[in-house]
Amino acid sequence: MNIESLKDLYVAELQEARSVEAQLSDALPKMKETASAGNLKQAFDKQLGETRSHLEKMDAILQRHGAEPRAHRDQSMQTILAEADKWAGMVDDPACRDAGLIASAQRVEHYGMAVYGSLATWANQLGLDDDAGALHAILDEAKAADSSLTQLAKASVNPEAL
């Protein structure tokens, strides 16, 4: 696909965002399995439910634009998730590994915030109100997930890792 307009860029980035969600949907069950703290496992379960919902929203948006959902594979997310897996495998102490898992999950959320922030802005500028509403909702969920992970880390996981 040649990118010749903001609309073309927008659709290509929608495909990348869909790839982000698909990769995360595949990675979260392993992250949950690797976690030892029950509340972290619950956080990953919640994140997986939200991720699956995001996939459905992205599929609907892409369908409205006549775009193929799997036309792109987001390399940045692939690298972030590979690093998360690598780190988790290097840490023997369960509490310390949980702290690392949270840091990895927050990298994912921060990347998502960057992607969805840009997409929501472009949707607004392109006058795509339905898209903008869905993208802002996903962005808000990413921000909330990041905040919850921070609270979990500060309240229990990081002190346990000390």
Coordinates of N, CA and C in Angstrom, one line a residue:
M1 N 0.8 -1.2 0.0 CA 0.0 0.0 0.0 C 0.9 1.2 0.0
N2 N 0.7 2.1 -1.0 CA 1.4 3.4 -1.0 C 0.6 4.3 -0.1
I3 N 1.3 5.1 0.6 CA 0.7 6.1 1.5 C 0.8 7.5 0.8
E4 N -0.4 8.0 0.4 CA -0.4 9.2 -0.3 C -1.2 10.3 0.4
S5 N -1.8 9.9 1.5 CA -2.6 10.9 2.2 C -2.7 10.5 3.7
L6 N -3.2 11.5 4.5 CA -3.4 11.2 5.9 C -4.4 10.0 6.1
K7 N -5.4 9.9 5.2 CA -6.3 8.8 5.3 C -5.6 7.5 5.1
D8 N -4.7 7.4 4.1 CA -4.0 6.2 3.8 C -3.1 5.8 5.1
L9 N -2.4 6.9 5.6 CA -1.6 6.6 6.8 C -2.4 6.1 8.0
Y10 N -3.6 6.7 8.1 CA -4.5 6.4 9.2 C -4.9 4.9 9.1
V11 N -5.3 4.4 7.9 CA -5.7 3.1 7.7 C -4.5 2.1 7.9
A12 N -3.4 2.5 7.4 CA -2.2 1.6 7.7 C -1.9 1.5 9.1
E13 N -2.0 2.6 9.9 CA -1.8 2.6 11.3 C -2.9 1.8 12.1
L14 N -4.1 1.8 11.5 CA -5.2 1.0 12.1 C -4.8 -0.5 12.0
Q15 N -4.3 -0.8 10.9 CA -3.8 -2.2 10.7 C -2.7 -2.6 11.6
E16 N -1.8 -1.7 11.9 CA -0.7 -1.9 12.8 C -1.3 -2.1 14.2
A17 N -2.3 -1.2 14.6 CA -2.9 -1.3 15.9 C -3.6 -2.6 16.1
R18 N -4.2 -3.0 15.1 CA -4.9 -4.3 15.1 C -3.9 -5.4 15.4
S19 N -2.8 -5.3 14.7 CA -1.7 -6.3 14.9 C -1.2 -6.3 16.4
V20 N -1.1 -5.1 16.9 CA -0.7 -4.9 18.3 C -1.6 -5.7 19.2
E21 N -2.9 -5.5 19.0 CA -3.9 -6.2 19.9 C -3.8 -7.7 19.7
A22 N -3.6 -8.2 18.5 CA -3.6 -9.6 18.2 C -2.4 -10.2 18.9
Q23 N -1.2 -9.6 18.8 CA 0.0 -10.1 19.4 C -0.1 -10.1 20.9
L24 N -0.7 -9.0 21.5 CA -0.9 -9.0 22.9 C -1.9 -10.1 23.4
S25 N -2.9 -10.3 22.6 CA -3.9 -11.3 23.0 C -3.2 -12.7 23.0
D26 N -2.2 -12.9 22.2 CA -1.5 -14.2 22.2 C -0.5 -14.2 23.4
A27 N 0.1 -13.1 23.8 CA 1.1 -13.0 24.8 C 0.6 -13.0 26.2
L28 N -0.6 -12.5 26.5 CA -1.1 -12.3 27.8 C -1.3 -13.6 28.6
P29 N -1.8 -14.7 28.0 CA -1.9 -15.9 28.7 C -0.6 -16.4 29.3
K30 N 0.5 -16.3 28.5 CA 1.8 -16.7 28.9 C 2.3 -15.8 30.1
M31 N 2.0 -14.5 30.0 CA 2.4 -13.6 31.0 C 1.7 -13.9 32.3
K32 N 0.4 -14.3 32.2 CA -0.4 -14.7 33.4 C 0.2 -15.9 34.0
E33 N 0.5 -16.9 33.1 CA 1.1 -18.2 33.6 C 2.5 -18.0 34.3
T34 N 3.2 -17.0 33.8 CA 4.6 -16.7 34.4 C 4.5 -16.0 35.7
A35 N 3.4 -15.2 35.9 CA 3.2 -14.4 37.1 C 3.0 -15.3 38.3
S36 N 3.4 -14.9 39.5 CA 3.2 -15.7 40.7 C 2.1 -15.0 41.6
A37 N 2.1 -13.7 41.6 CA 1.1 -13.0 42.5 C -0.3 -13.1 41.9
G38 N -1.2 -13.5 42.8 CA -2.6 -13.7 42.3 C -3.2 -12.4 41.8
N39 N -2.9 -11.3 42.4 CA -3.5 -10.0 41.9 C -2.9 -9.6 40.5
L40 N -1.7 -10.0 40.3 CA -1.1 -9.8 38.9 C -1.7 -10.7 37.9
K41 N -2.0 -11.9 38.3 CA -2.7 -12.8 37.3 C -4.1 -12.3 37.0
Q42 N -4.7 -11.7 38.0 CA -6.1 -11.1 37.8 C -5.9 -9.9 36.8
A43 N -4.9 -9.1 37.0 CA -4.7 -7.9 36.2 C -4.5 -8.4 34.7
F44 N -3.7 -9.4 34.5 CA -3.5 -9.9 33.2 C -4.8 -10.5 32.6
D45 N -5.6 -11.1 33.4 CA -6.9 -11.6 32.9 C -7.8 -10.4 32.4
K46 N -7.8 -9.4 33.2 CA -8.6 -8.2 32.9 C -8.1 -7.6 31.6
Q47 N -6.7 -7.5 31.5 CA -6.1 -6.9 30.3 C -6.4 -7.8 29.1
L48 N -6.5 -9.1 29.2 CA -6.8 -9.9 28.1 C -8.2 -9.7 27.6
G49 N -9.2 -9.6 28.6 CA -10.5 -9.3 28.2 C -10.6 -8.0 27.4
E50 N -9.9 -6.9 27.9 CA -10.0 -5.6 27.2 C -9.3 -5.7 25.8
T51 N -8.2 -6.5 25.8 CA -7.5 -6.7 24.5 C -8.4 -7.3 23.5
R52 N -9.1 -8.3 23.9 CA -10.1 -9.0 22.9 C -11.2 -8.1 22.5
S53 N -11.6 -7.2 23.4 CA -12.6 -6.2 23.0 C -12.0 -5.2 22.0
H54 N -10.7 -4.8 22.2 CA -10.1 -3.9 21.3 C -9.9 -4.5 19.9
L55 N -9.6 -5.8 19.9 CA -9.6 -6.5 18.6 C -10.9 -6.4 17.8
E56 N -12.0 -6.6 18.5 CA -13.3 -6.5 17.9 C -13.5 -5.1 17.4
K57 N -13.2 -4.1 18.2 CA -13.4 -2.7 17.8 C -12.5 -2.4 16.6
M58 N -11.3 -2.9 16.6 CA -10.4 -2.6 15.4 C -10.9 -3.3 14.2
D59 N -11.4 -4.5 14.3 CA -11.9 -5.2 13.1 C -13.1 -4.4 12.6
A60 N -14.0 -3.9 13.4 CA -15.1 -3.1 13.0 C -14.7 -1.9 12.2
I61 N -13.7 -1.2 12.8 CA -13.2 0.1 12.2 C -12.6 -0.3 10.8
L62 N -11.7 -1.3 10.8 CA -11.1 -1.7 9.5 C -12.1 -2.1 8.5
Q63 N -13.2 -2.8 8.9 CA -14.2 -3.2 8.0 C -14.9 -2.0 7.4
R64 N -15.2 -0.9 8.2 CA -15.8 0.3 7.7 C -14.9 0.9 6.6
H65 N -13.6 0.7 6.7 CA -12.7 1.3 5.7 C -12.3 0.4 4.6
G66 N -12.9 -0.8 4.6 CA -12.6 -1.8 3.6 C -11.2 -2.3 3.6
A67 N -10.6 -2.3 4.7 CA -9.2 -2.7 4.9 C -9.0 -4.1 5.5
E68 N -8.0 -4.8 5.0 CA -7.7 -6.2 5.5 C -7.1 -6.1 6.9
P69 N -7.7 -6.8 7.9 CA -7.1 -6.7 9.2 C -5.7 -7.2 9.4
R70 N -5.3 -8.1 8.6 CA -3.9 -8.7 8.9 C -2.9 -8.3 7.8
A71 N -3.1 -7.2 7.2 CA -2.2 -6.7 6.1 C -0.8 -6.3 6.7
H72 N -0.8 -5.9 7.9 CA 0.5 -5.5 8.5 C 0.8 -6.3 9.8
R73 N 2.0 -6.4 10.2 CA 2.4 -7.0 11.5 C 3.3 -6.0 12.2
D74 N 2.9 -5.5 13.3 CA 3.6 -4.5 14.0 C 4.9 -5.0 14.6
Q75 N 6.0 -4.6 14.1 CA 7.3 -5.1 14.5 C 7.7 -4.5 15.9
S76 N 7.3 -3.3 16.2 CA 7.6 -2.8 17.5 C 7.0 -3.6 18.7
M77 N 5.7 -4.0 18.5 CA 5.1 -4.8 19.5 C 5.8 -6.2 19.6
Q78 N 6.1 -6.7 18.5 CA 6.8 -8.0 18.5 C 8.1 -7.9 19.3
T79 N 8.8 -6.8 19.2 CA 10.1 -6.7 19.9 C 9.8 -6.5 21.4
I80 N 8.8 -5.6 21.7 CA 8.5 -5.4 23.1 C 8.1 -6.7 23.8
L81 N 7.3 -7.5 23.2 CA 6.9 -8.8 23.7 C 8.0 -9.8 23.8
A82 N 8.9 -9.8 22.8 CA 10.1 -10.7 22.9 C 11.0 -10.3 24.1
E83 N 11.1 -9.0 24.3 CA 11.9 -8.5 25.4 C 11.3 -8.9 26.8
A84 N 10.0 -8.8 26.8 CA 9.3 -9.2 28.1 C 9.5 -10.7 28.3
D85 N 9.4 -11.5 27.3 CA 9.6 -12.9 27.5 C 11.0 -13.2 27.9
K86 N 12.0 -12.6 27.3 CA 13.4 -12.8 27.6 C 13.6 -12.4 29.1
W87 N 13.2 -11.3 29.5 CA 13.4 -10.8 30.9 C 12.7 -11.8 31.9
A88 N 11.5 -12.2 31.6 CA 10.8 -13.1 32.5 C 11.6 -14.4 32.7
G89 N 12.2 -14.9 31.6 CA 13.0 -16.1 31.7 C 14.3 -16.0 32.4
M90 N 14.8 -14.7 32.6 CA 16.1 -14.5 33.2 C 16.0 -14.3 34.7
V91 N 14.8 -14.2 35.3 CA 14.6 -13.8 36.7 C 14.0 -15.0 37.4
D92 N 14.8 -15.6 38.4 CA 14.4 -16.7 39.1 C 13.4 -16.4 40.2
D93 N 13.7 -15.3 40.9 CA 12.8 -15.0 42.1 C 11.4 -14.6 41.6
P94 N 10.4 -15.3 42.1 CA 9.0 -15.0 41.6 C 8.6 -13.5 41.8
A95 N 8.9 -13.0 43.0 CA 8.4 -11.6 43.2 C 9.2 -10.6 42.3
C96 N 10.4 -10.8 42.2 CA 11.2 -9.9 41.3 C 10.7 -10.1 39.8
R97 N 10.4 -11.4 39.4 CA 9.9 -11.6 38.1 C 8.6 -10.9 37.9
D98 N 7.7 -10.9 38.9 CA 6.5 -10.2 38.8 C 6.7 -8.7 38.6
A99 N 7.7 -8.1 39.3 CA 8.0 -6.7 39.1 C 8.4 -6.5 37.6
G100 N 9.2 -7.4 37.1 CA 9.6 -7.2 35.7 C 8.4 -7.4 34.7
L101 N 7.5 -8.3 35.1 CA 6.4 -8.5 34.2 C 5.5 -7.2 34.2
I102 N 5.4 -6.6 35.3 CA 4.6 -5.3 35.4 C 5.3 -4.3 34.5
A103 N 6.6 -4.2 34.6 CA 7.4 -3.2 33.8 C 7.1 -3.5 32.3
S104 N 7.2 -4.7 31.9 CA 6.9 -5.1 30.5 C 5.5 -4.8 30.1
A105 N 4.5 -5.1 31.0 CA 3.1 -4.8 30.7 C 2.9 -3.2 30.5
Q106 N 3.7 -2.5 31.3 CA 3.5 -1.0 31.2 C 4.2 -0.5 29.9
R107 N 5.2 -1.1 29.4 CA 5.8 -0.8 28.1 C 4.8 -1.0 27.1
V108 N 4.1 -2.1 27.1 CA 3.0 -2.4 26.2 C 1.9 -1.3 26.2
E109 N 1.5 -0.9 27.4 CA 0.4 0.1 27.6 C 0.9 1.4 27.1
H110 N 2.1 1.8 27.3 CA 2.7 3.1 26.9 C 2.7 3.1 25.3
Y111 N 3.1 2.0 24.8 CA 3.2 1.9 23.3 C 1.7 2.1 22.8
G112 N 0.8 1.4 23.4 CA -0.6 1.5 23.0 C -1.1 2.9 23.1
M113 N -0.7 3.6 24.2 CA -1.2 5.0 24.3 C -0.7 5.9 23.2
A114 N 0.6 5.7 22.8 CA 1.1 6.4 21.7 C 0.4 6.1 20.4
V115 N 0.1 4.9 20.1 CA -0.6 4.5 18.9 C -2.0 5.0 18.9
Y116 N -2.7 4.8 19.9 CA -4.2 5.2 19.9 C -4.3 6.7 20.1
G117 N -3.4 7.3 20.7 CA -3.5 8.8 20.8 C -3.4 9.4 19.4
S118 N -2.4 8.9 18.6 CA -2.3 9.4 17.2 C -3.5 9.0 16.4
L119 N -3.9 7.8 16.5 CA -5.1 7.4 15.7 C -6.3 8.2 16.0
A120 N -6.6 8.4 17.3 CA -7.8 9.2 17.7 C -7.7 10.6 17.2
T121 N -6.5 11.2 17.3 CA -6.3 12.6 16.7 C -6.6 12.6 15.2
W122 N -6.0 11.7 14.5 CA -6.2 11.6 13.1 C -7.7 11.4 12.7
A123 N -8.4 10.5 13.5 CA -9.8 10.3 13.2 C -10.6 11.5 13.4
N124 N -10.3 12.3 14.5 CA -11.0 13.6 14.7 C -10.7 14.5 13.5
Q125 N -9.5 14.6 13.1 CA -9.1 15.5 12.0 C -9.7 15.1 10.7
L126 N -9.9 13.8 10.5 CA -10.5 13.3 9.2 C -12.1 13.3 9.3
G127 N -12.6 13.7 10.4 CA -14.1 13.8 10.6 C -14.7 12.4 10.8
L128 N -14.0 11.5 11.3 CA -14.4 10.1 11.5 C -14.9 9.9 12.9
D129 N -16.0 10.5 13.2 CA -16.5 10.5 14.6 C -16.7 9.2 15.3
D130 N -17.2 8.2 14.5 CA -17.4 6.8 15.1 C -16.1 6.2 15.4
D131 N -15.1 6.3 14.5 CA -13.8 5.8 14.8 C -13.2 6.5 16.0
A132 N -13.3 7.8 16.0 CA -12.7 8.6 17.1 C -13.2 8.2 18.5
G133 N -14.5 8.0 18.5 CA -15.1 7.5 19.8 C -14.5 6.2 20.3
A134 N -14.4 5.2 19.4 CA -13.9 3.9 19.7 C -12.4 4.0 20.1
L135 N -11.7 4.8 19.3 CA -10.2 4.9 19.6 C -9.9 5.6 20.9
H136 N -10.7 6.6 21.2 CA -10.6 7.3 22.5 C -10.9 6.3 23.7
A137 N -11.9 5.5 23.5 CA -12.3 4.5 24.5 C -11.1 3.5 24.7
I138 N -10.5 3.1 23.7 CA -9.3 2.2 23.8 C -8.2 2.9 24.5
L139 N -7.9 4.2 24.1 CA -6.9 5.0 24.7 C -7.1 5.1 26.2
D140 N -8.4 5.4 26.6 CA -8.7 5.5 28.0 C -8.5 4.2 28.8
E141 N -8.8 3.1 28.2 CA -8.5 1.8 28.8 C -7.1 1.5 29.0
A142 N -6.3 1.9 28.0 CA -4.8 1.8 28.1 C -4.2 2.6 29.3
K143 N -4.7 3.8 29.4 CA -4.3 4.7 30.5 C -4.7 4.1 31.9
A144 N -5.9 3.6 31.9 CA -6.4 3.0 33.2 C -5.6 1.8 33.5
A145 N -5.3 0.9 32.6 CA -4.5 -0.3 32.8 C -3.1 0.1 33.3
D146 N -2.5 1.1 32.7 CA -1.2 1.6 33.2 C -1.3 2.0 34.6
S147 N -2.3 2.8 34.9 CA -2.4 3.3 36.3 C -2.6 2.1 37.3
S148 N -3.4 1.2 36.9 CA -3.7 0.0 37.8 C -2.4 -0.8 38.0
L149 N -1.6 -1.0 36.9 CA -0.3 -1.7 37.1 C 0.6 -0.9 38.0
T150 N 0.6 0.4 37.9 CA 1.5 1.2 38.8 C 1.0 1.0 40.2
Q151 N -0.3 1.1 40.5 CA -0.8 0.9 41.8 C -0.4 -0.5 42.4
L152 N -0.6 -1.5 41.5 CA -0.2 -2.9 41.9 C 1.3 -3.0 42.3
A153 N 2.1 -2.4 41.4 CA 3.5 -2.5 41.7 C 3.9 -1.8 43.0
K154 N 3.4 -0.6 43.2 CA 3.7 0.1 44.4 C 3.2 -0.5 45.7
A155 N 1.9 -1.0 45.6 CA 1.3 -1.5 46.8 C 1.8 -2.9 47.2
S156 N 2.1 -3.8 46.3 CA 2.4 -5.1 46.7 C 3.6 -5.7 46.0
V157 N 3.6 -5.7 44.7 CA 4.6 -6.4 44.0 C 6.1 -5.9 44.2
N158 N 6.3 -4.6 44.1 CA 7.6 -4.1 44.3 C 8.1 -4.3 45.7
P159 N 7.3 -4.0 46.7 CA 7.7 -4.2 48.1 C 8.1 -5.7 48.4
E160 N 7.3 -6.6 47.8 CA 7.6 -8.0 47.9 C 8.9 -8.4 47.2
A161 N 9.2 -7.7 46.1 CA 10.5 -8.0 45.4 C 11.7 -7.5 46.2
L162 N 11.5 -6.5 47.0 CA 12.6 -6.0 47.8 C 13.1 -7.0 48.8

